[in-house]
Amino acid sequence: MYNDLLEQLKDHDAKLVAVSKTKPVGDILALYEKGQRDFGENRASELAEKQQQLPRDIRWHMIGHLQRNKVSTILEFTHLIHSIDSARLYKEIVKQARKSNIKIDGLLQIKIAEEESKYGIDPNGINEFLTEINQKPAKDLRICGVMGMASFVEDEQQIRREFRQLATLFAEIKSRHFAEDSHFREISMGMSGDYKIALEEGSTMVRIGSLLFGAREYI
Ligand SMILES: *Cc1c(COP(=O)(O)O)cnc(C)c1O
């Protein structure tokens, strides 16, 4: 599966974040040995625990909702925070990064799913959000693009519509706020069930868990 997936991603020039949440470090190491370096976790505590036990050259991606009081626990060893979903969280990351003298990259998580109860910045509030943070450009936290999750539905057209909305928003945000910034280039979208659609709609980074590691068991 791994090599097949890499081939598909290559055709679209997209990167793979292997989502290892709930999976043991042995599973991560097995994929590491095949050459995978980017791994994603959705809980700060789990990320902090696993990185201690695993090779230093792994690039850790924080993909889940991040509470402000957990920021300082993962900053030092996180490569990219995909889930910046509020101005308050943005400001807290800047504050902690400055305090620890760390430079960190992040993505703005945008709410694209039509279904409720998803984290993310409301697309209608995005310009206001960016104006607010752009007034005080922070070198400590570099915004490199956007992230989004489609609704968990069977309807492929709906999923496609949501991904397309994210790609359109990315282009708008880039031209309005990051036109001169070559680092603003990532669209993190697509999971095990919908990554093919995401790639067709312009994803540059897919976050795939169960397809690589098998289904998760939740306790
Ligand atoms: C769990 C998770 C994924 C991966 O889900 P799979 O369906 O197992 O591929 C991707 N993104 C986020 C934010 C997740 O929490």
PDB file of C-alpha atoms and ligand atoms in Angstrom:
ATOM      1  CA  MET A   1       0.000   0.000   0.000  1.00  0.00           C
ATOM      2  CA  TYR A   2       2.757   2.434   0.977  1.00  0.00           C
ATOM      3  CA  ASN A   3       4.619   2.342  -2.332  1.00  0.00           C
ATOM      4  CA  ASP A   4       1.403   2.435  -4.308  1.00  0.00           C
ATOM      5  CA  LEU A   5       0.304   5.497  -2.359  1.00  0.00           C
ATOM      6  CA  LEU A   6       3.635   7.233  -2.940  1.00  0.00           C
ATOM      7  CA  GLU A   7       3.260   6.650  -6.683  1.00  0.00           C
ATOM      8  CA  GLN A   8      -0.188   8.257  -6.677  1.00  0.00           C
ATOM      9  CA  LEU A   9       1.100  11.220  -4.703  1.00  0.00           C
ATOM     10  CA  LYS A  10       4.040  11.688  -7.016  1.00  0.00           C
ATOM     11  CA  ASP A  11       1.698  12.162  -9.958  1.00  0.00           C
ATOM     12  CA  HIS A  12       0.180  15.110  -8.080  1.00  0.00           C
ATOM     13  CA  ASP A  13       3.369  16.409  -6.507  1.00  0.00           C
ATOM     14  CA  ALA A  14       1.824  15.948  -3.060  1.00  0.00           C
ATOM     15  CA  LYS A  15       3.378  14.931   0.255  1.00  0.00           C
ATOM     16  CA  LEU A  16       2.296  12.200   2.640  1.00  0.00           C
ATOM     17  CA  VAL A  17       1.737  12.724   6.338  1.00  0.00           C
ATOM     18  CA  ALA A  18       1.335   9.266   7.891  1.00  0.00           C
ATOM     19  CA  VAL A  19      -1.223   9.648  10.673  1.00  0.00           C
ATOM     20  CA  SER A  20      -0.066   7.414  13.499  1.00  0.00           C
ATOM     21  CA  LYS A  21      -2.507   8.405  16.264  1.00  0.00           C
ATOM     22  CA  THR A  22      -3.395   5.525  18.607  1.00  0.00           C
ATOM     23  CA  LYS A  23      -0.771   3.312  16.911  1.00  0.00           C
ATOM     24  CA  PRO A  24       2.278   1.973  18.759  1.00  0.00           C
ATOM     25  CA  VAL A  25       5.795   3.254  18.113  1.00  0.00           C
ATOM     26  CA  GLY A  26       6.679  -0.114  16.528  1.00  0.00           C
ATOM     27  CA  ASP A  27       4.244   0.598  13.689  1.00  0.00           C
ATOM     28  CA  ILE A  28       5.777   4.029  13.175  1.00  0.00           C
ATOM     29  CA  LEU A  29       9.270   2.598  13.122  1.00  0.00           C
ATOM     30  CA  ALA A  30       8.286  -0.004  10.521  1.00  0.00           C
ATOM     31  CA  LEU A  31       7.148   2.758   8.166  1.00  0.00           C
ATOM     32  CA  TYR A  32      10.161   4.886   9.064  1.00  0.00           C
ATOM     33  CA  GLU A  33      12.363   2.050   7.898  1.00  0.00           C
ATOM     34  CA  LYS A  34      10.650   2.180   4.512  1.00  0.00           C
ATOM     35  CA  GLY A  35      11.718   5.815   4.288  1.00  0.00           C
ATOM     36  CA  GLN A  36       8.712   7.708   5.667  1.00  0.00           C
ATOM     37  CA  ARG A  37       9.702  10.767   7.727  1.00  0.00           C
ATOM     38  CA  ASP A  38       6.492  12.801   8.106  1.00  0.00           C
ATOM     39  CA  PHE A  39       4.122  11.564  10.799  1.00  0.00           C
ATOM     40  CA  GLY A  40       0.965  13.159  12.178  1.00  0.00           C
ATOM     41  CA  GLU A  41      -0.624  13.018  15.620  1.00  0.00           C
ATOM     42  CA  ASN A  42      -3.819  14.649  16.838  1.00  0.00           C
ATOM     43  CA  ARG A  43      -3.057  14.855  20.561  1.00  0.00           C
ATOM     44  CA  ALA A  44      -0.287  16.917  22.079  1.00  0.00           C
ATOM     45  CA  SER A  45       0.429  14.420  24.859  1.00  0.00           C
ATOM     46  CA  GLU A  46       0.679  11.476  22.468  1.00  0.00           C
ATOM     47  CA  LEU A  47       2.941  13.410  20.113  1.00  0.00           C
ATOM     48  CA  ALA A  48       5.233  14.450  22.977  1.00  0.00           C
ATOM     49  CA  GLU A  49       5.418  10.900  24.286  1.00  0.00           C
ATOM     50  CA  LYS A  50       6.116   9.243  20.941  1.00  0.00           C
ATOM     51  CA  GLN A  51       8.745  11.659  19.723  1.00  0.00           C
ATOM     52  CA  GLN A  52      10.856  10.838  22.773  1.00  0.00           C
ATOM     53  CA  GLN A  53      10.969   7.190  21.758  1.00  0.00           C
ATOM     54  CA  LEU A  54      11.595   7.656  18.050  1.00  0.00           C
ATOM     55  CA  PRO A  55      14.357   8.876  15.717  1.00  0.00           C
ATOM     56  CA  ARG A  56      15.141  12.591  15.802  1.00  0.00           C
ATOM     57  CA  ASP A  57      14.794  13.131  12.085  1.00  0.00           C
ATOM     58  CA  ILE A  58      11.066  12.411  12.081  1.00  0.00           C
ATOM     59  CA  ARG A  59       9.059  15.488  11.113  1.00  0.00           C
ATOM     60  CA  TRP A  60       6.077  15.618  13.470  1.00  0.00           C
ATOM     61  CA  HIS A  61       2.819  17.176  12.296  1.00  0.00           C
ATOM     62  CA  MET A  62       0.219  18.308  14.812  1.00  0.00           C
ATOM     63  CA  ILE A  63      -3.067  17.734  13.004  1.00  0.00           C
ATOM     64  CA  GLY A  64      -5.668  17.784  15.786  1.00  0.00           C
ATOM     65  CA  HIS A  65      -7.288  20.554  17.781  1.00  0.00           C
ATOM     66  CA  LEU A  66      -4.602  22.138  19.931  1.00  0.00           C
ATOM     67  CA  GLN A  67      -5.487  23.633  23.282  1.00  0.00           C
ATOM     68  CA  ARG A  68      -3.639  26.809  24.114  1.00  0.00           C
ATOM     69  CA  ASN A  69      -2.247  25.421  27.350  1.00  0.00           C
ATOM     70  CA  LYS A  70      -0.636  22.536  25.420  1.00  0.00           C
ATOM     71  CA  VAL A  71       1.234  24.665  22.891  1.00  0.00           C
ATOM     72  CA  SER A  72       4.426  24.856  24.908  1.00  0.00           C
ATOM     73  CA  THR A  73       4.544  21.060  25.317  1.00  0.00           C
ATOM     74  CA  ILE A  74       4.969  20.326  21.597  1.00  0.00           C
ATOM     75  CA  LEU A  75       6.533  23.415  20.058  1.00  0.00           C
ATOM     76  CA  GLU A  76      10.130  22.316  20.320  1.00  0.00           C
ATOM     77  CA  PHE A  77       9.778  19.183  18.224  1.00  0.00           C
ATOM     78  CA  THR A  78       6.856  19.936  15.918  1.00  0.00           C
ATOM     79  CA  HIS A  79       7.555  20.521  12.248  1.00  0.00           C
ATOM     80  CA  LEU A  80       4.151  21.848  11.206  1.00  0.00           C
ATOM     81  CA  ILE A  81       0.956  22.690  13.104  1.00  0.00           C
ATOM     82  CA  HIS A  82      -1.954  22.027  10.723  1.00  0.00           C
ATOM     83  CA  SER A  83      -4.684  23.047  13.113  1.00  0.00           C
ATOM     84  CA  ILE A  84      -4.476  26.779  13.796  1.00  0.00           C
ATOM     85  CA  ASP A  85      -8.182  27.404  14.134  1.00  0.00           C
ATOM     86  CA  SER A  86      -8.464  30.687  16.034  1.00  0.00           C
ATOM     87  CA  ALA A  87      -6.705  34.014  16.460  1.00  0.00           C
ATOM     88  CA  ARG A  88      -6.267  33.198  20.154  1.00  0.00           C
ATOM     89  CA  LEU A  89      -4.381  30.007  19.332  1.00  0.00           C
ATOM     90  CA  TYR A  90      -2.340  31.829  16.697  1.00  0.00           C
ATOM     91  CA  LYS A  91      -1.305  34.447  19.261  1.00  0.00           C
ATOM     92  CA  GLU A  92      -0.462  31.844  21.874  1.00  0.00           C
ATOM     93  CA  ILE A  93       1.815  29.988  19.431  1.00  0.00           C
ATOM     94  CA  VAL A  94       3.582  33.251  18.560  1.00  0.00           C
ATOM     95  CA  LYS A  95       3.999  34.046  22.246  1.00  0.00           C
ATOM     96  CA  GLN A  96       5.398  30.628  23.166  1.00  0.00           C
ATOM     97  CA  ALA A  97       7.648  30.443  20.106  1.00  0.00           C
ATOM     98  CA  ARG A  98       9.122  33.821  20.943  1.00  0.00           C
ATOM     99  CA  LYS A  99       9.631  32.826  24.550  1.00  0.00           C
ATOM    100  CA  SER A 100      11.513  29.658  23.584  1.00  0.00           C
ATOM    101  CA  ASN A 101      13.251  31.251  20.623  1.00  0.00           C
ATOM    102  CA  ILE A 102      11.745  28.745  18.201  1.00  0.00           C
ATOM    103  CA  LYS A 103      10.598  29.264  14.630  1.00  0.00           C
ATOM    104  CA  ILE A 104       7.547  27.231  13.745  1.00  0.00           C
ATOM    105  CA  ASP A 105       5.406  26.698  10.654  1.00  0.00           C
ATOM    106  CA  GLY A 106       1.646  26.459  10.695  1.00  0.00           C
ATOM    107  CA  LEU A 107      -1.463  26.092   8.553  1.00  0.00           C
ATOM    108  CA  LEU A 108      -4.809  27.788   9.026  1.00  0.00           C
ATOM    109  CA  GLN A 109      -7.507  25.204   9.580  1.00  0.00           C
ATOM    110  CA  ILE A 110     -10.608  26.291   7.739  1.00  0.00           C
ATOM    111  CA  LYS A 111     -14.078  24.959   8.279  1.00  0.00           C
ATOM    112  CA  ILE A 112     -15.220  23.599   4.945  1.00  0.00           C
ATOM    113  CA  ALA A 113     -17.468  20.729   6.022  1.00  0.00           C
ATOM    114  CA  GLU A 114     -21.139  21.430   5.650  1.00  0.00           C
ATOM    115  CA  GLU A 115     -21.822  19.265   8.684  1.00  0.00           C
ATOM    116  CA  GLU A 116     -21.577  20.925  12.080  1.00  0.00           C
ATOM    117  CA  SER A 117     -19.201  20.343  15.022  1.00  0.00           C
ATOM    118  CA  LYS A 118     -15.944  20.675  13.136  1.00  0.00           C
ATOM    119  CA  TYR A 119     -13.105  22.883  14.257  1.00  0.00           C
ATOM    120  CA  GLY A 120     -11.798  25.561  11.964  1.00  0.00           C
ATOM    121  CA  ILE A 121     -11.975  29.200  11.036  1.00  0.00           C
ATOM    122  CA  ASP A 122     -15.240  30.183   9.393  1.00  0.00           C
ATOM    123  CA  PRO A 123     -14.537  30.951   5.705  1.00  0.00           C
ATOM    124  CA  ASN A 124     -16.546  34.165   6.063  1.00  0.00           C
ATOM    125  CA  GLY A 125     -14.280  35.350   8.855  1.00  0.00           C
ATOM    126  CA  ILE A 126     -10.978  34.528   7.222  1.00  0.00           C
ATOM    127  CA  ASN A 127     -10.149  37.993   5.885  1.00  0.00           C
ATOM    128  CA  GLU A 128     -10.880  39.568   9.221  1.00  0.00           C
ATOM    129  CA  PHE A 129      -8.680  36.950  10.896  1.00  0.00           C
ATOM    130  CA  LEU A 130      -5.814  37.578   8.481  1.00  0.00           C
ATOM    131  CA  THR A 131      -6.067  41.332   8.747  1.00  0.00           C
ATOM    132  CA  GLU A 132      -5.873  40.979  12.500  1.00  0.00           C
ATOM    133  CA  ILE A 133      -2.771  38.790  12.462  1.00  0.00           C
ATOM    134  CA  ASN A 134      -1.089  40.527   9.525  1.00  0.00           C
ATOM    135  CA  GLN A 135      -1.033  43.817  11.389  1.00  0.00           C
ATOM    136  CA  LYS A 136       1.681  42.331  13.534  1.00  0.00           C
ATOM    137  CA  PRO A 137       3.557  39.997  11.219  1.00  0.00           C
ATOM    138  CA  ALA A 138       5.221  37.335  13.312  1.00  0.00           C
ATOM    139  CA  LYS A 139       8.490  35.821  12.177  1.00  0.00           C
ATOM    140  CA  ASP A 140       8.184  33.240  14.912  1.00  0.00           C
ATOM    141  CA  LEU A 141       5.166  31.601  13.297  1.00  0.00           C
ATOM    142  CA  ARG A 142       5.176  31.314   9.529  1.00  0.00           C
ATOM    143  CA  ILE A 143       1.823  30.594   7.911  1.00  0.00           C
ATOM    144  CA  CYS A 144       2.422  28.129   5.055  1.00  0.00           C
ATOM    145  CA  GLY A 145      -1.077  27.459   3.827  1.00  0.00           C
ATOM    146  CA  VAL A 146      -4.421  25.977   4.779  1.00  0.00           C
ATOM    147  CA  MET A 147      -5.878  22.741   6.100  1.00  0.00           C
ATOM    148  CA  GLY A 148      -9.394  21.362   5.970  1.00  0.00           C
ATOM    149  CA  MET A 149     -11.506  18.278   6.500  1.00  0.00           C
ATOM    150  CA  ALA A 150     -14.440  17.332   4.327  1.00  0.00           C
ATOM    151  CA  SER A 151     -17.681  16.002   5.787  1.00  0.00           C
ATOM    152  CA  PHE A 152     -17.787  12.270   6.583  1.00  0.00           C
ATOM    153  CA  VAL A 153     -20.356  11.419   3.951  1.00  0.00           C
ATOM    154  CA  GLU A 154     -20.737   9.017   1.058  1.00  0.00           C
ATOM    155  CA  ASP A 155     -21.667  11.775  -1.358  1.00  0.00           C
ATOM    156  CA  GLU A 156     -18.571  12.291  -3.491  1.00  0.00           C
ATOM    157  CA  GLN A 157     -19.945  15.452  -5.018  1.00  0.00           C
ATOM    158  CA  GLN A 158     -20.277  17.041  -1.608  1.00  0.00           C
ATOM    159  CA  ILE A 159     -16.721  16.070  -0.656  1.00  0.00           C
ATOM    160  CA  ARG A 160     -15.423  17.435  -3.950  1.00  0.00           C
ATOM    161  CA  ARG A 161     -17.350  20.679  -3.468  1.00  0.00           C
ATOM    162  CA  GLU A 162     -15.835  21.138   0.006  1.00  0.00           C
ATOM    163  CA  PHE A 163     -12.273  20.466  -1.146  1.00  0.00           C
ATOM    164  CA  ARG A 164     -12.773  22.781  -4.095  1.00  0.00           C
ATOM    165  CA  GLN A 165     -13.936  25.484  -1.726  1.00  0.00           C
ATOM    166  CA  LEU A 166     -10.717  25.092   0.277  1.00  0.00           C
ATOM    167  CA  ALA A 167      -8.545  25.296  -2.858  1.00  0.00           C
ATOM    168  CA  THR A 168     -10.410  28.418  -3.967  1.00  0.00           C
ATOM    169  CA  LEU A 169      -9.993  29.999  -0.533  1.00  0.00           C
ATOM    170  CA  PHE A 170      -6.296  29.153  -0.597  1.00  0.00           C
ATOM    171  CA  ALA A 171      -5.891  31.014  -3.905  1.00  0.00           C
ATOM    172  CA  GLU A 172      -7.855  34.021  -2.618  1.00  0.00           C
ATOM    173  CA  ILE A 173      -5.924  34.198   0.642  1.00  0.00           C
ATOM    174  CA  LYS A 174      -2.647  33.877  -1.215  1.00  0.00           C
ATOM    175  CA  SER A 175      -3.380  36.725  -3.597  1.00  0.00           C
ATOM    176  CA  ARG A 176      -4.771  39.004  -0.892  1.00  0.00           C
ATOM    177  CA  HIS A 177      -2.386  38.375   1.968  1.00  0.00           C
ATOM    178  CA  PHE A 178       0.595  36.274   0.887  1.00  0.00           C
ATOM    179  CA  ALA A 179       1.202  37.258  -2.737  1.00  0.00           C
ATOM    180  CA  GLU A 180       4.912  37.850  -2.173  1.00  0.00           C
ATOM    181  CA  ASP A 181       5.401  34.938   0.187  1.00  0.00           C
ATOM    182  CA  SER A 182       6.689  31.752  -1.474  1.00  0.00           C
ATOM    183  CA  HIS A 183       6.203  29.780   1.761  1.00  0.00           C
ATOM    184  CA  PHE A 184       2.438  30.076   1.527  1.00  0.00           C
ATOM    185  CA  ARG A 185       1.926  27.046  -0.698  1.00  0.00           C
ATOM    186  CA  GLU A 186       0.348  24.128   1.174  1.00  0.00           C
ATOM    187  CA  ILE A 187      -3.187  22.780   0.973  1.00  0.00           C
ATOM    188  CA  SER A 188      -3.455  20.000   3.544  1.00  0.00           C
ATOM    189  CA  MET A 189      -6.526  17.995   2.600  1.00  0.00           C
ATOM    190  CA  GLY A 190      -7.445  14.353   2.047  1.00  0.00           C
ATOM    191  CA  MET A 191      -7.644  11.353   4.388  1.00  0.00           C
ATOM    192  CA  SER A 192      -7.877   7.584   3.783  1.00  0.00           C
ATOM    193  CA  GLY A 193     -11.421   7.739   2.469  1.00  0.00           C
ATOM    194  CA  ASP A 194     -11.227  10.851   0.321  1.00  0.00           C
ATOM    195  CA  TYR A 195      -7.604  11.511  -0.609  1.00  0.00           C
ATOM    196  CA  LYS A 196      -8.110  10.711  -4.309  1.00  0.00           C
ATOM    197  CA  ILE A 197     -10.719  13.443  -4.605  1.00  0.00           C
ATOM    198  CA  ALA A 198      -8.480  15.789  -2.590  1.00  0.00           C
ATOM    199  CA  LEU A 199      -5.574  15.205  -4.979  1.00  0.00           C
ATOM    200  CA  GLU A 200      -7.780  15.924  -7.955  1.00  0.00           C
ATOM    201  CA  GLU A 201      -8.819  19.181  -6.291  1.00  0.00           C
ATOM    202  CA  GLY A 202      -5.271  20.378  -5.673  1.00  0.00           C
ATOM    203  CA  SER A 203      -4.105  18.939  -2.352  1.00  0.00           C
ATOM    204  CA  THR A 204      -0.370  19.316  -1.707  1.00  0.00           C
ATOM    205  CA  MET A 205      -0.388  17.248   1.479  1.00  0.00           C
ATOM    206  CA  VAL A 206      -2.591  14.297   2.410  1.00  0.00           C
ATOM    207  CA  ARG A 207      -3.013  13.019   5.985  1.00  0.00           C
ATOM    208  CA  ILE A 208      -3.486   9.281   5.862  1.00  0.00           C
ATOM    209  CA  GLY A 209      -3.896   6.938   8.815  1.00  0.00           C
ATOM    210  CA  SER A 210      -6.028   3.820   8.561  1.00  0.00           C
ATOM    211  CA  LEU A 211      -5.057   3.032   4.989  1.00  0.00           C
ATOM    212  CA  LEU A 212      -1.419   2.701   6.110  1.00  0.00           C
ATOM    213  CA  PHE A 213      -1.737   1.397   9.653  1.00  0.00           C
ATOM    214  CA  GLY A 214      -5.067  -0.424   9.605  1.00  0.00           C
ATOM    215  CA  ALA A 215      -8.285   0.618  11.304  1.00  0.00           C
ATOM    216  CA  ARG A 216      -8.031   2.302  14.687  1.00  0.00           C
ATOM    217  CA  GLU A 217      -9.614   0.918  17.814  1.00  0.00           C
ATOM    218  CA  TYR A 218     -11.078   3.516  20.107  1.00  0.00           C
ATOM    219  CA  ILE A 219     -11.434   2.730  23.744  1.00  0.00           C
TER     220      ILE A 219
HETATM  221  C1  LIG B   1      -7.239  10.808  12.063  1.00  0.00           C
HETATM  222  C2  LIG B   1      -7.037  11.950  11.168  1.00  0.00           C
HETATM  223  C3  LIG B   1      -6.637  11.764   9.832  1.00  0.00           C
HETATM  224  C4  LIG B   1      -6.431  10.401   9.193  1.00  0.00           C
HETATM  225  O1  LIG B   1      -7.626   9.677   9.134  1.00  0.00           O
HETATM  226  P1  LIG B   1      -7.728   8.311   8.315  1.00  0.00           P
HETATM  227  O2  LIG B   1      -9.143   8.260   7.910  1.00  0.00           O
HETATM  228  O3  LIG B   1      -7.352   7.231   9.263  1.00  0.00           O
HETATM  229  O4  LIG B   1      -6.806   8.383   7.155  1.00  0.00           O
HETATM  230  C5  LIG B   1      -6.430  12.899   9.066  1.00  0.00           C
HETATM  231  N1  LIG B   1      -6.587  14.143   9.557  1.00  0.00           N
HETATM  232  C6  LIG B   1      -6.959  14.356  10.828  1.00  0.00           C
HETATM  233  C7  LIG B   1      -7.117  15.752  11.303  1.00  0.00           C
HETATM  234  C8  LIG B   1      -7.199  13.270  11.666  1.00  0.00           C
HETATM  235  O5  LIG B   1      -7.575  13.509  12.939  1.00  0.00           O
END
